[in-house]
XYZ file of N, CA and C in Angstrom:
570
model
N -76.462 79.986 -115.684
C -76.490 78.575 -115.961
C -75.543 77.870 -114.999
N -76.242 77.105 -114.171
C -75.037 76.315 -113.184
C -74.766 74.844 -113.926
N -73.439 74.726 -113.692
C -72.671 73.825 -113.989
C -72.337 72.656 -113.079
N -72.636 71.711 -113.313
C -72.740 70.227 -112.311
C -71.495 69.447 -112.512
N -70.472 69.298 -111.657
C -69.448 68.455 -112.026
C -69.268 67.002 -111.148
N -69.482 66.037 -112.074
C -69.148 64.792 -111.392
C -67.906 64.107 -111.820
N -67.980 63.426 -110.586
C -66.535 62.111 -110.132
C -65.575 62.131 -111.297
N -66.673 61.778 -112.495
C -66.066 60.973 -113.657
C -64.943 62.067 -114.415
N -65.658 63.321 -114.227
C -65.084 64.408 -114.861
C -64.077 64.849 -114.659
N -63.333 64.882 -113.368
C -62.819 65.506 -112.965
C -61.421 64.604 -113.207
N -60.051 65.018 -113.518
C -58.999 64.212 -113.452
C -58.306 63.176 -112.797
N -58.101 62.324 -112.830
C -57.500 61.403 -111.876
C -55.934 61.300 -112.152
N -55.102 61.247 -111.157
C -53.765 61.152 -110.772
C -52.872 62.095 -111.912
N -52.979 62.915 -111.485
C -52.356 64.127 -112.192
C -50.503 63.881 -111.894
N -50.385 63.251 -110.935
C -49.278 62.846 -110.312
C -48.705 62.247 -110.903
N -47.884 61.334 -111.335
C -47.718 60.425 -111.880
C -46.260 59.488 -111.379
N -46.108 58.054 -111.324
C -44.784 57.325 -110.524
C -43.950 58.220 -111.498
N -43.819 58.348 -112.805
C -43.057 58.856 -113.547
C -41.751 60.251 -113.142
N -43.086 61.101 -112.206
C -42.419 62.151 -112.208
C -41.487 62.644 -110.298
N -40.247 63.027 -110.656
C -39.433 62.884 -109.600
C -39.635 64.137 -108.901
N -39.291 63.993 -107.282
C -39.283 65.105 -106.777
C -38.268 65.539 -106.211
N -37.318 64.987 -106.065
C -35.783 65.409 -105.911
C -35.188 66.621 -106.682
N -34.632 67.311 -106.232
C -34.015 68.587 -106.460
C -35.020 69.495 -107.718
N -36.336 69.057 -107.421
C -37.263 69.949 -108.804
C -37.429 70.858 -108.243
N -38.204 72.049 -108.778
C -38.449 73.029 -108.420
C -40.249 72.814 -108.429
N -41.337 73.502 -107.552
C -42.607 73.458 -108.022
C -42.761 74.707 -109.009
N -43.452 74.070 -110.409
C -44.155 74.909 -111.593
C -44.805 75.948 -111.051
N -45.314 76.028 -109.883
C -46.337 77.641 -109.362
C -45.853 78.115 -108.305
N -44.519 77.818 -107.946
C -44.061 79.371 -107.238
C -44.298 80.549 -107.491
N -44.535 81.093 -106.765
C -44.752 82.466 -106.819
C -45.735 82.962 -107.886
N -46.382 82.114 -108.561
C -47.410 82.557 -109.188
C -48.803 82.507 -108.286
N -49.415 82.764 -109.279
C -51.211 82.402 -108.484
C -51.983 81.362 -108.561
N -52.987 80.971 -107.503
C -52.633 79.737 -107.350
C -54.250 79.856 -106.603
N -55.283 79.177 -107.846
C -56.593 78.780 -107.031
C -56.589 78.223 -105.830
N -56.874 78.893 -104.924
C -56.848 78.594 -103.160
C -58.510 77.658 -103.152
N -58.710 76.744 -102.887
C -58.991 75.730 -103.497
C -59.216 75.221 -101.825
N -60.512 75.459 -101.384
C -60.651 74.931 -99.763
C -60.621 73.739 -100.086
N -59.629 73.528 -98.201
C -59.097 71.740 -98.046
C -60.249 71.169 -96.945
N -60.564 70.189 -97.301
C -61.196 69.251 -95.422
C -60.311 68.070 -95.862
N -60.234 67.779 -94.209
C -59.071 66.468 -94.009
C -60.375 65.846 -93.288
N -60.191 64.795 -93.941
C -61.227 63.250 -93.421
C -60.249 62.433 -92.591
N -60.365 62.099 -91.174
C -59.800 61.462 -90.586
C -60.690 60.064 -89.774
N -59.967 59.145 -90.560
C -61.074 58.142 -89.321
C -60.043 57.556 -88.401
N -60.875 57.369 -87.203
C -59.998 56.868 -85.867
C -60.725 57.049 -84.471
N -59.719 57.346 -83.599
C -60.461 57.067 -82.379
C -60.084 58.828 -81.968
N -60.797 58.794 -80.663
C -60.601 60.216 -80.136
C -58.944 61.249 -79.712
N -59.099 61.789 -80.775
C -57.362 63.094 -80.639
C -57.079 63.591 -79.179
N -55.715 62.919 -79.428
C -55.362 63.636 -77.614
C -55.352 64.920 -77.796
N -55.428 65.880 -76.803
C -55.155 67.083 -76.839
C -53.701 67.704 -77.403
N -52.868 67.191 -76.680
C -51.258 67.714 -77.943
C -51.993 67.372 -79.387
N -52.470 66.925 -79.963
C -52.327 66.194 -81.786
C -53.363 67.533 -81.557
N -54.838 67.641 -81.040
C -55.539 68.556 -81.064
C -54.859 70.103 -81.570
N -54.237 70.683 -80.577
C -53.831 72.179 -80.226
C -52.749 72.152 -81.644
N -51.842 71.042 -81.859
C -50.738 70.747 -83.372
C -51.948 71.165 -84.540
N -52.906 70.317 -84.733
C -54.023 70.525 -85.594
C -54.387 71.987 -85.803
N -55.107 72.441 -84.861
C -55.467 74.366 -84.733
C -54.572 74.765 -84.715
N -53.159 74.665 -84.457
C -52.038 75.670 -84.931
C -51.614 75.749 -86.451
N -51.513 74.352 -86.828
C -51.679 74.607 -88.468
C -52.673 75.283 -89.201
N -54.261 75.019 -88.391
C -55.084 75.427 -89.490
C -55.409 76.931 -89.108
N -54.778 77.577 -88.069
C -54.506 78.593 -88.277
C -53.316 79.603 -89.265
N -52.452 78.791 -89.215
C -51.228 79.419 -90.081
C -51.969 79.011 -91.258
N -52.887 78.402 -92.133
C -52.972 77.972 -93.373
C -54.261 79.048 -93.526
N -54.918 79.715 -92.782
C -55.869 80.497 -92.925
C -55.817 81.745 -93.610
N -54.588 82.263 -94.013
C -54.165 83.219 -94.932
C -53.966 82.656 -96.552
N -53.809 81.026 -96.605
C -53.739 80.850 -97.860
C -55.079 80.058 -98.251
N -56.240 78.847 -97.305
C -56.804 78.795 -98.243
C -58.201 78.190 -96.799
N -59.396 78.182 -97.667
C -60.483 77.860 -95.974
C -59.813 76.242 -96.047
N -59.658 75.437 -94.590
C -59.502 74.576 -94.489
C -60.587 73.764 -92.846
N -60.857 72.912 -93.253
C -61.891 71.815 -92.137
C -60.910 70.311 -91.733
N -61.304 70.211 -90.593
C -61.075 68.394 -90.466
C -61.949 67.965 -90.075
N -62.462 66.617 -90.236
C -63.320 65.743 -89.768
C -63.461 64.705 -89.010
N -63.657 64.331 -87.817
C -62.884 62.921 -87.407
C -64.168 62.051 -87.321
N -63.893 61.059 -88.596
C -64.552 59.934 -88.574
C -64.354 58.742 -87.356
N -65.458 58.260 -86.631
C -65.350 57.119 -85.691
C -64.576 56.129 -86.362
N -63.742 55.745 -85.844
C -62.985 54.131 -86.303
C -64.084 52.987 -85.748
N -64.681 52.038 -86.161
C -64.937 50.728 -86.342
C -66.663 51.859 -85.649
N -67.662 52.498 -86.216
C -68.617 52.903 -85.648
C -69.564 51.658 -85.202
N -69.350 50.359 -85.722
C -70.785 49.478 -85.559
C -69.829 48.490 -84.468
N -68.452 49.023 -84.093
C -68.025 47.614 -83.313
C -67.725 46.350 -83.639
N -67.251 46.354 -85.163
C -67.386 44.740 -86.017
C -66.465 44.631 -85.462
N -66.512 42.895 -85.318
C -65.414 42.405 -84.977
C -64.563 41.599 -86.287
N -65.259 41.605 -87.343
C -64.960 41.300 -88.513
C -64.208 42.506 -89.366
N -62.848 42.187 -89.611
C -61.914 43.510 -90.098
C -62.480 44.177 -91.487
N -63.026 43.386 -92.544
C -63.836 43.424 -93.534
C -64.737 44.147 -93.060
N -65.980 43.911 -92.505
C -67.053 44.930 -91.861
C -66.569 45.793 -91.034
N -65.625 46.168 -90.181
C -65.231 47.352 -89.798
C -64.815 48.549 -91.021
N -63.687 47.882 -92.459
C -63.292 48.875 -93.569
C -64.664 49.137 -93.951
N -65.463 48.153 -94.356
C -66.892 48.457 -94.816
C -67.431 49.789 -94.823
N -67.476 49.844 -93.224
C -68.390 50.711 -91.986
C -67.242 52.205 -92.547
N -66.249 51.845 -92.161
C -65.755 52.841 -92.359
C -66.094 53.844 -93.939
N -65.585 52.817 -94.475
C -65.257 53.307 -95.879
C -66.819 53.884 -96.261
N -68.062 53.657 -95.881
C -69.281 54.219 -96.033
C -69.391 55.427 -95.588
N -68.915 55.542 -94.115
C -69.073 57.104 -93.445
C -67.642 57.810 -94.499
N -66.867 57.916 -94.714
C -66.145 58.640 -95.429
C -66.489 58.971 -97.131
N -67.242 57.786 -98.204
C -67.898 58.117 -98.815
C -69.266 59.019 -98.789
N -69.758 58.742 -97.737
C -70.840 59.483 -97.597
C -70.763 60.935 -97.734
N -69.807 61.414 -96.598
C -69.775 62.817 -96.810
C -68.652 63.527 -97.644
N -68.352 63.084 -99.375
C -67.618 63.521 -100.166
C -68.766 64.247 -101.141
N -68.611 64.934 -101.570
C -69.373 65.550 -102.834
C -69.285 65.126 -104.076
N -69.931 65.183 -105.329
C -69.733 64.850 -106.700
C -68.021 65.654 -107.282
N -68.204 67.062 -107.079
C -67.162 67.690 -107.344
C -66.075 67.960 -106.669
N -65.949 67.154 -105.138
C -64.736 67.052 -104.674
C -63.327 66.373 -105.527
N -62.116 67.027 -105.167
C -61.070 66.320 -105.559
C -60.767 65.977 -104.214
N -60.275 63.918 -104.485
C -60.101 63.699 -103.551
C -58.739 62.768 -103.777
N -57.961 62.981 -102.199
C -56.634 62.404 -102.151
C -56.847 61.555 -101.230
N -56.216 60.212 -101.328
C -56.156 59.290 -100.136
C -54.841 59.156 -99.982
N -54.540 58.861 -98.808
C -52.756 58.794 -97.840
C -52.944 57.411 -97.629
N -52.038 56.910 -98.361
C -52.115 55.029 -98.160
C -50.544 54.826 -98.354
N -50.054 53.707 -97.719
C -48.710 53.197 -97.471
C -48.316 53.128 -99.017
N -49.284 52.637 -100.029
C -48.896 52.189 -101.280
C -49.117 53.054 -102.420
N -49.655 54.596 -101.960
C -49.665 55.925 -103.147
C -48.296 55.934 -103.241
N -48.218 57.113 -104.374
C -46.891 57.452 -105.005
C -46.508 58.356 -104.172
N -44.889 58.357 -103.989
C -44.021 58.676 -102.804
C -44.134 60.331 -103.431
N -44.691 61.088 -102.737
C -44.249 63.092 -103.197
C -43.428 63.297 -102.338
N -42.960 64.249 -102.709
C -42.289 65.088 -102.287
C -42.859 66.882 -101.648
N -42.325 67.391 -100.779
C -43.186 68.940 -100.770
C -43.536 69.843 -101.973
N -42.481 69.605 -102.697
C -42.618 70.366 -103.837
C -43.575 69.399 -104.850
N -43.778 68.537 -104.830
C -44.909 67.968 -105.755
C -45.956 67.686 -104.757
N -46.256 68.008 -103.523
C -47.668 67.725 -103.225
C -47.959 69.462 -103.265
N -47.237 70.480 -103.168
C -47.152 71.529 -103.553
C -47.881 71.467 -105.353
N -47.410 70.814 -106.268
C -47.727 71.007 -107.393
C -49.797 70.736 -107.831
N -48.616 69.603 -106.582
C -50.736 68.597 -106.348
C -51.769 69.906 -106.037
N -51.719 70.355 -105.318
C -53.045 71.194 -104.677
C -52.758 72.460 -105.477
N -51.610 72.761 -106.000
C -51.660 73.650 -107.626
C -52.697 73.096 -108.493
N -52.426 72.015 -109.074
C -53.313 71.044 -110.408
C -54.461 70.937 -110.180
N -54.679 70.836 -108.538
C -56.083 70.851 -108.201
C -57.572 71.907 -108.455
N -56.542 72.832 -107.802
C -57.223 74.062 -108.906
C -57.501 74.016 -109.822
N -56.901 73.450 -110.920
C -57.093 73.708 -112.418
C -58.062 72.698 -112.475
N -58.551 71.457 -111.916
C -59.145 70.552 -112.274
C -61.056 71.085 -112.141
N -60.982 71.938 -111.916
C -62.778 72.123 -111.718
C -63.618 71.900 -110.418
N -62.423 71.330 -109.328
C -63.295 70.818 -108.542
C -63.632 71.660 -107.310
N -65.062 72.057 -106.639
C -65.105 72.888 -105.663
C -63.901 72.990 -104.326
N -64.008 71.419 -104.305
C -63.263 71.294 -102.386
C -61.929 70.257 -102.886
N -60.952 70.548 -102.150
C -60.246 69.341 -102.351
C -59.654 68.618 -100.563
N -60.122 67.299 -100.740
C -60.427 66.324 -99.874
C -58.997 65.421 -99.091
N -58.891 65.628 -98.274
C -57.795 64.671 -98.023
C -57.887 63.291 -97.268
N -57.994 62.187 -97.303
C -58.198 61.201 -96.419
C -57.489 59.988 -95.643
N -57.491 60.835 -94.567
C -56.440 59.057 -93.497
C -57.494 58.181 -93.123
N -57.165 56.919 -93.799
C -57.501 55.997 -92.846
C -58.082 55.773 -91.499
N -58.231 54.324 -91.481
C -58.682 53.741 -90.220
C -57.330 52.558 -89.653
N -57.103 52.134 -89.328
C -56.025 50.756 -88.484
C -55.881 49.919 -90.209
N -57.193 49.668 -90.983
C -56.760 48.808 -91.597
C -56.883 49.185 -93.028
N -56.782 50.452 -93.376
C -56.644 51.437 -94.304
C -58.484 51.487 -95.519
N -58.194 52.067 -96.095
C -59.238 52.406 -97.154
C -60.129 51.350 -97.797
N -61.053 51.516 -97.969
C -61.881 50.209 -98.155
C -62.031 50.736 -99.754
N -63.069 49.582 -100.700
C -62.730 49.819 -101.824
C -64.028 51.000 -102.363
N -64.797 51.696 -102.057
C -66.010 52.531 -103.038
C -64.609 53.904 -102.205
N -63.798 54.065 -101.491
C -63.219 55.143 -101.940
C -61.684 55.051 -102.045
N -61.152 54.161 -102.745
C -60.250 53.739 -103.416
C -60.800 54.080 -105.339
N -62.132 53.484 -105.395
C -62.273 53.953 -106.542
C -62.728 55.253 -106.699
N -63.289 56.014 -105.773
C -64.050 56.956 -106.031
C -62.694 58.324 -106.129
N -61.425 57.883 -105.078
C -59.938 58.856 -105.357
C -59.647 59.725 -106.305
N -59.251 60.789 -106.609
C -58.741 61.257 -108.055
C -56.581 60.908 -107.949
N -56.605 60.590 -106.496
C -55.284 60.184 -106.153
C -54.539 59.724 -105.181
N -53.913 58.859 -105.312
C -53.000 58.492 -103.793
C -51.860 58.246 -103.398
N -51.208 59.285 -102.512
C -50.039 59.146 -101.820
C -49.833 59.001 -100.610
N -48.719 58.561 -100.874
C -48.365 58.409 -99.116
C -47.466 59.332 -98.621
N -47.331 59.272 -97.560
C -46.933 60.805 -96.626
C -45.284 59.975 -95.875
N -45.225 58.697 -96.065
C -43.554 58.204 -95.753
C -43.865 56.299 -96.246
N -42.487 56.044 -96.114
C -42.830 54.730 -95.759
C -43.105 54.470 -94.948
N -43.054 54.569 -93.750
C -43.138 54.133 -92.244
C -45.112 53.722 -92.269
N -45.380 53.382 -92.078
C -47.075 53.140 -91.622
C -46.890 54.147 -90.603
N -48.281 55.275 -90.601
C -48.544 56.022 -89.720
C -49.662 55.984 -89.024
N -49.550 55.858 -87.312
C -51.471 56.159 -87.072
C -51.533 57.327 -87.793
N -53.037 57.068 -87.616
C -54.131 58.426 -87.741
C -53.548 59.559 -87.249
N -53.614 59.726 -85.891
C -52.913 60.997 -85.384
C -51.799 61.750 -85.838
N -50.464 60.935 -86.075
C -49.413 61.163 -86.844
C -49.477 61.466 -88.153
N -50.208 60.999 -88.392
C -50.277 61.242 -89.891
C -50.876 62.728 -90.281
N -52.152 62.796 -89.238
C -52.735 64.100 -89.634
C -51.634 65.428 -89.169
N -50.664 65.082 -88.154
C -50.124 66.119 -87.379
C -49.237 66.305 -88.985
N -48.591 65.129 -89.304
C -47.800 65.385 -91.200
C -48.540 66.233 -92.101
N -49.686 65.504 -92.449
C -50.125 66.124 -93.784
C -50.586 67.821 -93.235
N -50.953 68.183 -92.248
C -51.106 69.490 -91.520
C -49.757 70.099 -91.765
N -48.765 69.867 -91.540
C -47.757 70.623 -91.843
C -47.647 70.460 -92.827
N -47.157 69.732 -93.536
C -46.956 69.833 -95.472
C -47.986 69.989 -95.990
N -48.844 70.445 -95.925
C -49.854 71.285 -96.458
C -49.743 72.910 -96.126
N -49.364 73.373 -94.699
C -48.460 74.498 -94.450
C -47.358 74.423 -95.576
N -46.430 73.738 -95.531
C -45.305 73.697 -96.075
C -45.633 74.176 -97.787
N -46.514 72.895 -98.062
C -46.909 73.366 -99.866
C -47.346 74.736 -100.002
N -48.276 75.047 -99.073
C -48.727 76.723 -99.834
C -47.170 77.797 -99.370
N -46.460 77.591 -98.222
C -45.487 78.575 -98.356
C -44.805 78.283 -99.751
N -44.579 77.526 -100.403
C -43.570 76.756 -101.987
C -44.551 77.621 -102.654
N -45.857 77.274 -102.906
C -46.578 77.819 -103.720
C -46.297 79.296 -103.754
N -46.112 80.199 -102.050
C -46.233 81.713 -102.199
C -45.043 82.142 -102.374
N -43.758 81.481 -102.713
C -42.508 81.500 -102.535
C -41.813 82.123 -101.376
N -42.154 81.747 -100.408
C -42.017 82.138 -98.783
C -40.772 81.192 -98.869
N -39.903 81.641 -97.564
C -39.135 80.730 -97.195
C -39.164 79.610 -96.310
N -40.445 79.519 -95.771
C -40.285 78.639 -94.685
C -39.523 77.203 -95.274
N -40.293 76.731 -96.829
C -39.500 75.451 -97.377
C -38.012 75.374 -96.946
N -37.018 76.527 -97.302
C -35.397 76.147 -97.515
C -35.048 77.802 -97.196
């Protein structure tokens, strides 16, 4: 009997402003820990080669803990010159290719601030939530449009600083390294 899981089902913001990440420890160290394949949705313009070779060096080191993809969505694909119809454009090609049972994270200036050890907890919880893939998504120049703002199960941001695209992915690539060493209780964290 196969089992169909949609959007609605699946948990939203497991995270919460509530909970701190300063001097905590993550709940699944060293335990086990549904490896839970990642794709990173990136929209923007074409990756220099340094951000490139940074990219395949992470998703090689992360290949012992879980399958991981990136995607690079075109920034502004129709050429609007209207900032509204460019998020539009965007925000369509990045809905498009999400699944019903993806868990999905968006990186926006205005998600809740984690920490390693709680985005560590994040892609722990994720597991538990049912969902096949879990999704990560940067932006475009003028961030997330609204069908995947609602469609999110969560959103953080990766600093205060506003990050391009590039930067940002070269971040969440490493702290995503970073979370599964916390998770395997490796030392690379501390």
């Amino acid at each position: 009997m196969a089992v169909t899981l949609s959007a609605r089902h699946l948990p939203t913001n497991i995270i919460s402003s509530s909970d701190s990440s300063n001097g905590r420890k993550c709940k699944y160290t060293g335990q086990s820990v549904r490896a839970i394949p990642i794709r990173v949705l990136t929209v923007g313009k074409k990756r220099s080669l340094g951000v490139q070779l940074i990219v395949d060096e992470y998703k090689d080191k992360l290949q012992p803990y879980c399958s991981i993809d990136d995607v690079l969505i075109r920034s502004n694909p129709k050429n609007a010159r209207d900032v509204k119809a460019q998020i539009e454009e965007e925000d369509s090609a990045v809905v498009s290719l999400i699944k019903s049972n993806d868990w999905v994270v968006i990186l926006d200036e205005h998600g809740l601030d984690v920490g390693s050890e709680r985005l560590a907890e994040l892609i722990g919880d994720a597991g538990f939530t049912g969902a096949s893939r879990m999704l990560f998504c940067i932006g475009g120049p003028y961030g997330h449009g609204r069908q995947l703002r609602q469609r999110a199960n969560q959103s953080i941001k990766l600093s205060s600083l506003v990050l391009n695209h590039q930067v940002a992915l070269v971040v969440l690539m490493e702290q995503l390294y970073r979370a599964w060493t916390i998770l395997k209780g490796q030392k690379y964290h501390h």
